[in-house]
GROMACS .gro file of C-alpha atoms in nm:
model
  320
    1MET     CA    1  -0.237  -5.282   3.614
    2THR     CA    2  -0.013  -5.512   3.508
    3MET     CA    3   0.348  -5.446   3.370
    4ARG     CA    4   0.238  -5.546   3.012
    5HIS     CA    5  -0.047  -5.293   3.015
    6ARG     CA    6   0.145  -5.028   3.183
    7ARG     CA    7   0.383  -5.069   2.899
    8SER     CA    8   0.112  -5.021   2.646
    9ALA     CA    9  -0.029  -4.722   2.806
   10ALA     CA   10   0.313  -4.559   2.787
   11LEU     CA   11   0.297  -4.645   2.405
   12VAL     CA   12  -0.017  -4.509   2.328
   13ALA     CA   13   0.066  -4.177   2.510
   14ALA     CA   14   0.391  -4.129   2.328
   15ALA     CA   15   0.223  -4.216   2.006
   16LEU     CA   16  -0.054  -3.957   2.098
   17MET     CA   17   0.212  -3.690   2.147
   18LEU     CA   18   0.394  -3.749   1.834
   19ALA     CA   19   0.037  -3.722   1.671
   20LEU     CA   20  -0.014  -3.393   1.867
   21SER     CA   21   0.331  -3.265   1.751
   22GLY     CA   22   0.234  -3.359   1.361
   23CYS     CA   23  -0.057  -3.179   1.396
   24GLY     CA   24   0.074  -2.845   1.553
   25ALA     CA   25   0.372  -2.822   1.294
   26SER     CA   26   0.257  -2.518   1.152
   27LYS     CA   27   0.244  -2.354   1.497
   28ASP     CA   28   0.561  -2.162   1.614
   29ALA     CA   29   0.813  -2.381   1.886
   30SER     CA   30   0.560  -2.243   2.214
   31GLY     CA   31   0.263  -2.421   2.051
   32GLY     CA   32   0.043  -2.112   1.967
   33LYS     CA   33   0.006  -2.008   1.642
   34PRO     CA   34   0.272  -1.766   1.409
   35SER     CA   35   0.201  -1.432   1.501
   36ILE     CA   36   0.269  -1.149   1.238
   37ALA     CA   37   0.282  -0.780   1.342
   38ILE     CA   38   0.200  -0.527   1.072
   39VAL     CA   39   0.244  -0.196   1.061
   40SER     CA   40   0.084  -0.016   0.774
   41LYS     CA   41   0.109   0.390   0.691
   42GLY     CA   42  -0.198   0.452   0.807
   43PHE     CA   43  -0.522   0.319   0.948
   44GLN     CA   44  -0.839   0.504   0.808
   45GLN     CA   45  -0.844   0.519   0.423
   46GLN     CA   46  -1.025   0.261   0.238
   47PHE     CA   47  -0.701   0.127   0.071
   48TRP     CA   48  -0.515   0.013   0.452
   49GLN     CA   49  -0.888  -0.158   0.558
   50SER     CA   50  -0.857  -0.324   0.258
   51VAL     CA   51  -0.525  -0.463   0.254
   52LYS     CA   52  -0.600  -0.567   0.665
   53LYS     CA   53  -0.894  -0.729   0.529
   54GLY     CA   54  -0.638  -0.939   0.263
   55ALA     CA   55  -0.413  -0.988   0.584
   56GLN     CA   56  -0.662  -1.133   0.802
   57GLN     CA   57  -0.834  -1.373   0.570
   58GLU     CA   58  -0.457  -1.501   0.429
   59ALA     CA   59  -0.375  -1.525   0.803
   60LYS     CA   60  -0.671  -1.700   0.857
   61GLU     CA   61  -0.653  -1.951   0.629
   62ARG     CA   62  -0.274  -2.015   0.717
   63GLY     CA   63  -0.364  -2.031   1.062
   64ALA     CA   64  -0.162  -1.755   1.204
   65GLU     CA   65  -0.231  -1.457   1.393
   66ILE     CA   66  -0.195  -1.046   1.276
   67THR     CA   67  -0.224  -0.749   1.453
   68PHE     CA   68  -0.228  -0.446   1.201
   69GLN     CA   69  -0.210  -0.074   1.341
   70GLY     CA   70  -0.094   0.245   1.162
   71PRO     CA   71  -0.132   0.620   1.244
   72ALA     CA   72  -0.413   0.815   1.142
   73THR     CA   73  -0.245   1.002   0.873
   74GLU     CA   74   0.025   0.943   0.664
   75SER     CA   75   0.245   1.229   0.787
   76ASP     CA   76   0.223   1.138   1.121
   77VAL     CA   77   0.637   0.972   1.104
   78GLU     CA   78   0.650   0.997   1.503
   79THR     CA   79   0.360   0.747   1.577
   80GLN     CA   80   0.429   0.521   1.335
   81VAL     CA   81   0.788   0.508   1.506
   82THR     CA   82   0.626   0.424   1.841
   83GLN     CA   83   0.404   0.146   1.668
   84VAL     CA   84   0.680  -0.039   1.502
   85THR     CA   85   0.884  -0.014   1.791
   86ASN     CA   86   0.602  -0.139   2.044
   87ALA     CA   87   0.539  -0.419   1.759
   88VAL     CA   88   0.937  -0.560   1.784
   89GLY     CA   89   0.896  -0.535   2.137
   90ARG     CA   90   0.600  -0.796   2.129
   91GLY     CA   91   0.836  -1.031   1.997
   92PRO     CA   92   0.681  -1.144   1.685
   93ASP     CA   93   0.758  -1.432   1.458
   94ALA     CA   94   0.761  -1.200   1.127
   95LEU     CA   95   0.714  -0.782   1.059
   96GLY     CA   96   0.545  -0.661   0.799
   97LEU     CA   97   0.618  -0.261   0.754
   98ALA     CA   98   0.494   0.018   0.526
   99ALA     CA   99   0.722   0.254   0.616
  100LEU     CA  100   0.660   0.673   0.627
  101ASP     CA  101   0.980   0.714   0.635
  102SER     CA  102   1.253   0.450   0.599
  103ARG     CA  103   1.554   0.631   0.799
  104ALA     CA  104   1.336   0.697   1.070
  105THR     CA  105   1.228   0.331   1.108
  106GLU     CA  106   1.564   0.151   1.083
  107PRO     CA  107   1.700   0.161   1.409
  108MET     CA  108   1.364  -0.052   1.487
  109LEU     CA  109   1.451  -0.249   1.149
  110ARG     CA  110   1.798  -0.287   1.292
  111LYS     CA  111   1.657  -0.444   1.627
  112ALA     CA  112   1.440  -0.683   1.478
  113ALA     CA  113   1.725  -0.791   1.262
  114ARG     CA  114   1.930  -0.873   1.600
  115GLU     CA  115   1.636  -1.056   1.769
  116ASP     CA  116   1.545  -1.283   1.428
  117ILE     CA  117   1.232  -1.161   1.354
  118PRO     CA  118   1.224  -1.124   0.974
  119VAL     CA  119   1.089  -0.796   0.838
  120ILE     CA  120   0.861  -0.778   0.539
  121ALA     CA  121   0.841  -0.473   0.357
  122PHE     CA  122   0.479  -0.385   0.151
  123ASP     CA  123   0.358  -0.060  -0.018
  124SER     CA  124   0.690   0.138   0.012
  125GLY     CA  125   1.062  -0.003  -0.050
  126VAL     CA  126   1.268   0.058   0.273
  127ASP     CA  127   1.616   0.200   0.166
  128SER     CA  128   1.764  -0.077   0.418
  129GLU     CA  129   1.929  -0.438   0.333
  130ILE     CA  130   1.669  -0.577   0.602
  131PRO     CA  131   1.357  -0.649   0.479
  132LEU     CA  132   1.391  -0.992   0.316
  133THR     CA  133   1.118  -0.894   0.047
  134THR     CA  134   0.869  -0.590  -0.087
  135VAL     CA  135   0.515  -0.627  -0.160
  136ALA     CA  136   0.427  -0.399  -0.302
  137THR     CA  137   0.239  -0.240  -0.681
  138ASP     CA  138   0.496  -0.145  -1.001
  139ASN     CA  139   0.422   0.250  -0.907
  140LYS     CA  140   0.660   0.399  -1.105
  141ALA     CA  141   0.477   0.201  -1.392
  142ALA     CA  142   0.115   0.265  -1.265
  143ALA     CA  143   0.243   0.652  -1.252
  144ALA     CA  144   0.352   0.667  -1.594
  145GLU     CA  145   0.046   0.526  -1.686
  146ALA     CA  146  -0.132   0.813  -1.502
  147ALA     CA  147   0.053   1.062  -1.728
  148GLU     CA  148  -0.024   0.861  -2.021
  149HIS     CA  149  -0.372   0.875  -1.995
  150LEU     CA  150  -0.388   1.269  -1.884
  151ALA     CA  151  -0.161   1.338  -2.191
  152LYS     CA  152  -0.405   1.215  -2.406
  153ALA     CA  153  -0.652   1.379  -2.218
  154LEU     CA  154  -0.465   1.698  -2.265
  155GLY     CA  155  -0.403   1.639  -2.653
  156GLY     CA  156  -0.065   1.618  -2.594
  157LYS     CA  157   0.027   2.006  -2.440
  158GLY     CA  158  -0.067   2.259  -2.167
  159ARG     CA  159   0.091   2.304  -1.834
  160VAL     CA  160   0.040   2.045  -1.525
  161ALA     CA  161   0.065   2.038  -1.184
  162VAL     CA  162   0.108   1.716  -0.912
  163VAL     CA  163  -0.007   1.728  -0.560
  164ALA     CA  164   0.180   1.409  -0.386
  165HIS     CA  165   0.147   1.244  -0.046
  166SER     CA  166   0.533   1.234   0.059
  167GLN     CA  167   0.884   1.313  -0.034
  168THR     CA  168   1.025   1.044   0.220
  169SER     CA  169   0.795   0.701   0.125
  170GLY     CA  170   0.931   0.479  -0.114
  171SER     CA  171   0.563   0.508  -0.281
  172GLY     CA  172   0.516   0.857  -0.260
  173ILE     CA  173   0.901   0.859  -0.450
  174ASP     CA  174   0.770   0.633  -0.723
  175ARG     CA  175   0.431   0.764  -0.816
  176ARG     CA  176   0.584   1.136  -0.856
  177ASP     CA  177   0.895   1.006  -1.016
  178GLY     CA  178   0.739   0.733  -1.249
  179PHE     CA  179   0.487   1.026  -1.339
  180VAL     CA  180   0.781   1.290  -1.441
  181ARG     CA  181   0.989   1.101  -1.582
  182TRP     CA  182   0.683   0.988  -1.849
  183MET     CA  183   0.595   1.339  -1.956
  184ASP     CA  184   0.937   1.426  -1.973
  185LYS     CA  185   1.022   1.155  -2.207
  186HIS     CA  186   0.722   1.102  -2.405
  187ALA     CA  187   0.504   1.448  -2.405
  188PRO     CA  188   0.783   1.762  -2.423
  189ARG     CA  189   0.501   2.022  -2.443
  190ILE     CA  190   0.376   1.956  -2.163
  191GLU     CA  191   0.481   2.172  -1.859
  192LEU     CA  192   0.473   2.057  -1.545
  193LEU     CA  193   0.453   2.272  -1.257
  194PRO     CA  194   0.720   2.198  -0.942
  195VAL     CA  195   0.525   1.930  -0.749
  196GLN     CA  196   0.368   2.014  -0.437
  197TYR     CA  197   0.313   1.773  -0.110
  198GLY     CA  198   0.009   1.755   0.078
  199GLY     CA  199   0.086   1.443   0.309
  200GLY     CA  200  -0.190   1.230   0.169
  201ASP     CA  201  -0.409   1.475   0.370
  202GLN     CA  202  -0.783   1.548   0.144
  203THR     CA  203  -0.829   1.912   0.360
  204LYS     CA  204  -0.421   1.963   0.274
  205SER     CA  205  -0.412   1.864  -0.037
  206ALA     CA  206  -0.737   2.052  -0.138
  207ASP     CA  207  -0.563   2.368  -0.035
  208ILE     CA  208  -0.280   2.316  -0.199
  209THR     CA  209  -0.500   2.254  -0.538
  210LYS     CA  210  -0.682   2.560  -0.485
  211ALA     CA  211  -0.344   2.753  -0.412
  212ILE     CA  212  -0.205   2.585  -0.750
  213ILE     CA  213  -0.514   2.718  -0.984
  214THR     CA  214  -0.478   3.109  -0.811
  215ALA     CA  215  -0.079   3.076  -0.880
  216ASN     CA  216  -0.167   2.916  -1.238
  217PRO     CA  217  -0.526   3.013  -1.361
  218ASP     CA  218  -0.407   2.816  -1.728
  219VAL     CA  219  -0.351   2.515  -1.523
  220ASP     CA  220  -0.490   2.203  -1.774
  221GLY     CA  221  -0.483   1.914  -1.558
  222ILE     CA  222  -0.390   1.758  -1.169
  223TYR     CA  223  -0.246   1.454  -1.081
  224GLY     CA  224  -0.280   1.327  -0.696
  225THR     CA  225  -0.083   1.033  -0.598
  226ASN     CA  226  -0.270   0.844  -0.353
  227GLU     CA  227  -0.585   0.830  -0.209
  228GLY     CA  228  -0.633   1.163   0.006
  229SER     CA  229  -0.391   1.343  -0.251
  230ALA     CA  230  -0.644   1.271  -0.523
  231MET     CA  231  -0.983   1.346  -0.293
  232GLY     CA  232  -0.793   1.679  -0.262
  233VAL     CA  233  -0.760   1.755  -0.583
  234ILE     CA  234  -1.106   1.717  -0.674
  235GLN     CA  235  -1.215   1.886  -0.335
  236GLY     CA  236  -0.949   2.171  -0.461
  237VAL     CA  237  -1.059   2.187  -0.844
  238LYS     CA  238  -1.439   2.183  -0.696
  239GLU     CA  239  -1.397   2.464  -0.503
  240SER     CA  240  -1.221   2.676  -0.711
  241GLY     CA  241  -1.553   2.660  -0.964
  242ARG     CA  242  -1.308   2.541  -1.222
  243LYS     CA  243  -1.417   2.251  -1.464
  244ASP     CA  244  -1.207   2.212  -1.735
  245ILE     CA  245  -0.938   2.098  -1.548
  246LYS     CA  246  -0.860   1.772  -1.620
  247THR     CA  247  -0.733   1.505  -1.326
  248VAL     CA  248  -0.566   1.159  -1.238
  249GLY     CA  249  -0.543   1.030  -0.928
  250PHE     CA  250  -0.395   0.704  -0.771
  251ASP     CA  251  -0.611   0.452  -0.572
  252SER     CA  252  -0.953   0.333  -0.565
  253GLY     CA  253  -1.179   0.443  -0.267
  254LYS     CA  254  -1.541   0.522  -0.294
  255GLY     CA  255  -1.493   0.891  -0.321
  256GLN     CA  256  -1.326   0.895  -0.616
  257ILE     CA  257  -1.518   0.612  -0.774
  258ASP     CA  258  -1.784   0.848  -0.742
  259ALA     CA  259  -1.601   1.167  -0.854
  260ILE     CA  260  -1.493   0.993  -1.177
  261GLU     CA  261  -1.876   0.838  -1.162
  262ARG     CA  262  -2.003   1.203  -1.190
  263GLY     CA  263  -1.728   1.301  -1.478
  264GLU     CA  264  -1.546   1.499  -1.174
  265MET     CA  265  -1.188   1.284  -1.223
  266LEU     CA  266  -1.072   1.125  -1.598
  267GLY     CA  267  -0.961   0.841  -1.436
  268ALA     CA  268  -0.721   0.636  -1.186
  269ILE     CA  269  -0.495   0.413  -1.107
  270THR     CA  270  -0.614   0.105  -0.853
  271GLN     CA  271  -0.372  -0.200  -0.696
  272ASP     CA  272  -0.499  -0.494  -0.562
  273PRO     CA  273  -0.502  -0.398  -0.126
  274LEU     CA  274  -0.612  -0.738  -0.096
  275ALA     CA  275  -0.331  -0.908  -0.285
  276ILE     CA  276  -0.098  -0.736  -0.077
  277GLY     CA  277  -0.258  -0.816   0.241
  278ARG     CA  278  -0.250  -1.187   0.171
  279GLU     CA  279   0.132  -1.191  -0.022
  280VAL     CA  280   0.239  -1.042   0.329
  281VAL     CA  281   0.114  -1.259   0.555
  282LYS     CA  282   0.243  -1.555   0.274
  283ALA     CA  283   0.584  -1.378   0.272
  284ALA     CA  284   0.588  -1.346   0.670
  285LEU     CA  285   0.527  -1.756   0.668
  286LYS     CA  286   0.777  -1.822   0.430
  287ALA     CA  287   1.055  -1.607   0.609
  288LYS     CA  288   0.967  -1.726   0.941
  289ARG     CA  289   1.046  -2.148   0.829
  290GLY     CA  290   1.350  -1.959   0.623
  291GLU     CA  291   1.248  -1.986   0.333
  292LYS     CA  292   1.401  -1.744   0.015
  293LEU     CA  293   1.205  -1.470  -0.130
  294PRO     CA  294   1.233  -1.298  -0.421
  295LYS     CA  295   1.379  -0.927  -0.412
  296THR     CA  296   1.046  -0.764  -0.501
  297ILE     CA  297   0.627  -0.944  -0.492
  298ASN     CA  298   0.429  -0.773  -0.776
  299THR     CA  299   0.097  -0.740  -0.700
  300GLY     CA  300  -0.026  -0.547  -1.023
  301PHE     CA  301  -0.221  -0.227  -1.118
  302TYR     CA  302  -0.470  -0.095  -1.323
  303TRP     CA  303  -0.629   0.230  -1.481
  304TYR     CA  304  -0.982   0.269  -1.415
  305ASP     CA  305  -1.207   0.515  -1.555
  306ARG     CA  306  -1.590   0.547  -1.677
  307LYS     CA  307  -1.524   0.301  -1.976
  308ASN     CA  308  -1.444   0.007  -1.783
  309LEU     CA  309  -1.566   0.087  -1.461
  310ASP     CA  310  -1.808  -0.241  -1.486
  311ASP     CA  311  -1.553  -0.453  -1.614
  312PRO     CA  312  -1.570  -0.720  -1.335
  313LYS     CA  313  -1.178  -0.742  -1.288
  314ILE     CA  314  -1.156  -0.402  -1.253
  315GLN     CA  315  -1.431  -0.411  -0.956
  316SER     CA  316  -1.250  -0.680  -0.807
  317VAL     CA  317  -0.994  -0.506  -0.682
  318LEU     CA  318  -1.191  -0.137  -0.609
  319TYR     CA  319  -1.176  -0.052  -0.267
  320ARG     CA  320  -1.519  -0.058  -0.160
   0.00000   0.00000   0.00000
């Protein structure tokens, strides 16, 4: 090969390397796909599976890779802390976290910050300045809407119980407080019984519901703050033999939808879990690029019941 040919070959190689470099601009410095570790509050409920599906769809479209995990139940804080610890230890490009207990996960969030791993909170806000944004439903407003529908169904009077899924997670607190505050302000003739907590576990929430009914036979309505709580309320009311108690819930798994269709639950709030999953991935990739994020990313909610269940807008956000 002549000197001129060698120079031409070198120029072609350099141009090829530059082109390959440009094609890989969406990938990380090591040449691999951006990696996002996502740790949710749970794994088995249909809501979390839908969040996972949305995250996977967005990651595929944007050439990223995700891991998605969560504890078996939404009361298993210790398992979630271990999962967050392991996720941060793998050194992802970003971390998405729906914290069961923000205080328990704070040490690992600090470690992520020290290692320049941006943190995106979702579903629940985290009591920390480390997350760059929170992707979530406006849980207080959504809970207030559930309260309004229940109050209307009760004619603005009666006794109402709340079976909540958590008193440590942001969503649990907001869905409790949004409901209670609306009732206090707008339905003075409705008496609220002390809030009970079932950890989002259906069996435990059903037992709590039956205990509430036994202790308060004049209870008129019950609100469950997430899928497991709502299904427990439905089960507990049914097992108590009462057919006059009006119930409302949160989330839209198949069991709740079927109960609403049968008239066993008045209605519920549905979130948009696919949008939550997608927005977590979008925000994580923006954070990796150093882009500024808003404090919150609101993914919306809808009230659904037998009247609007077939509305295409509602059908598109149900979890089944």
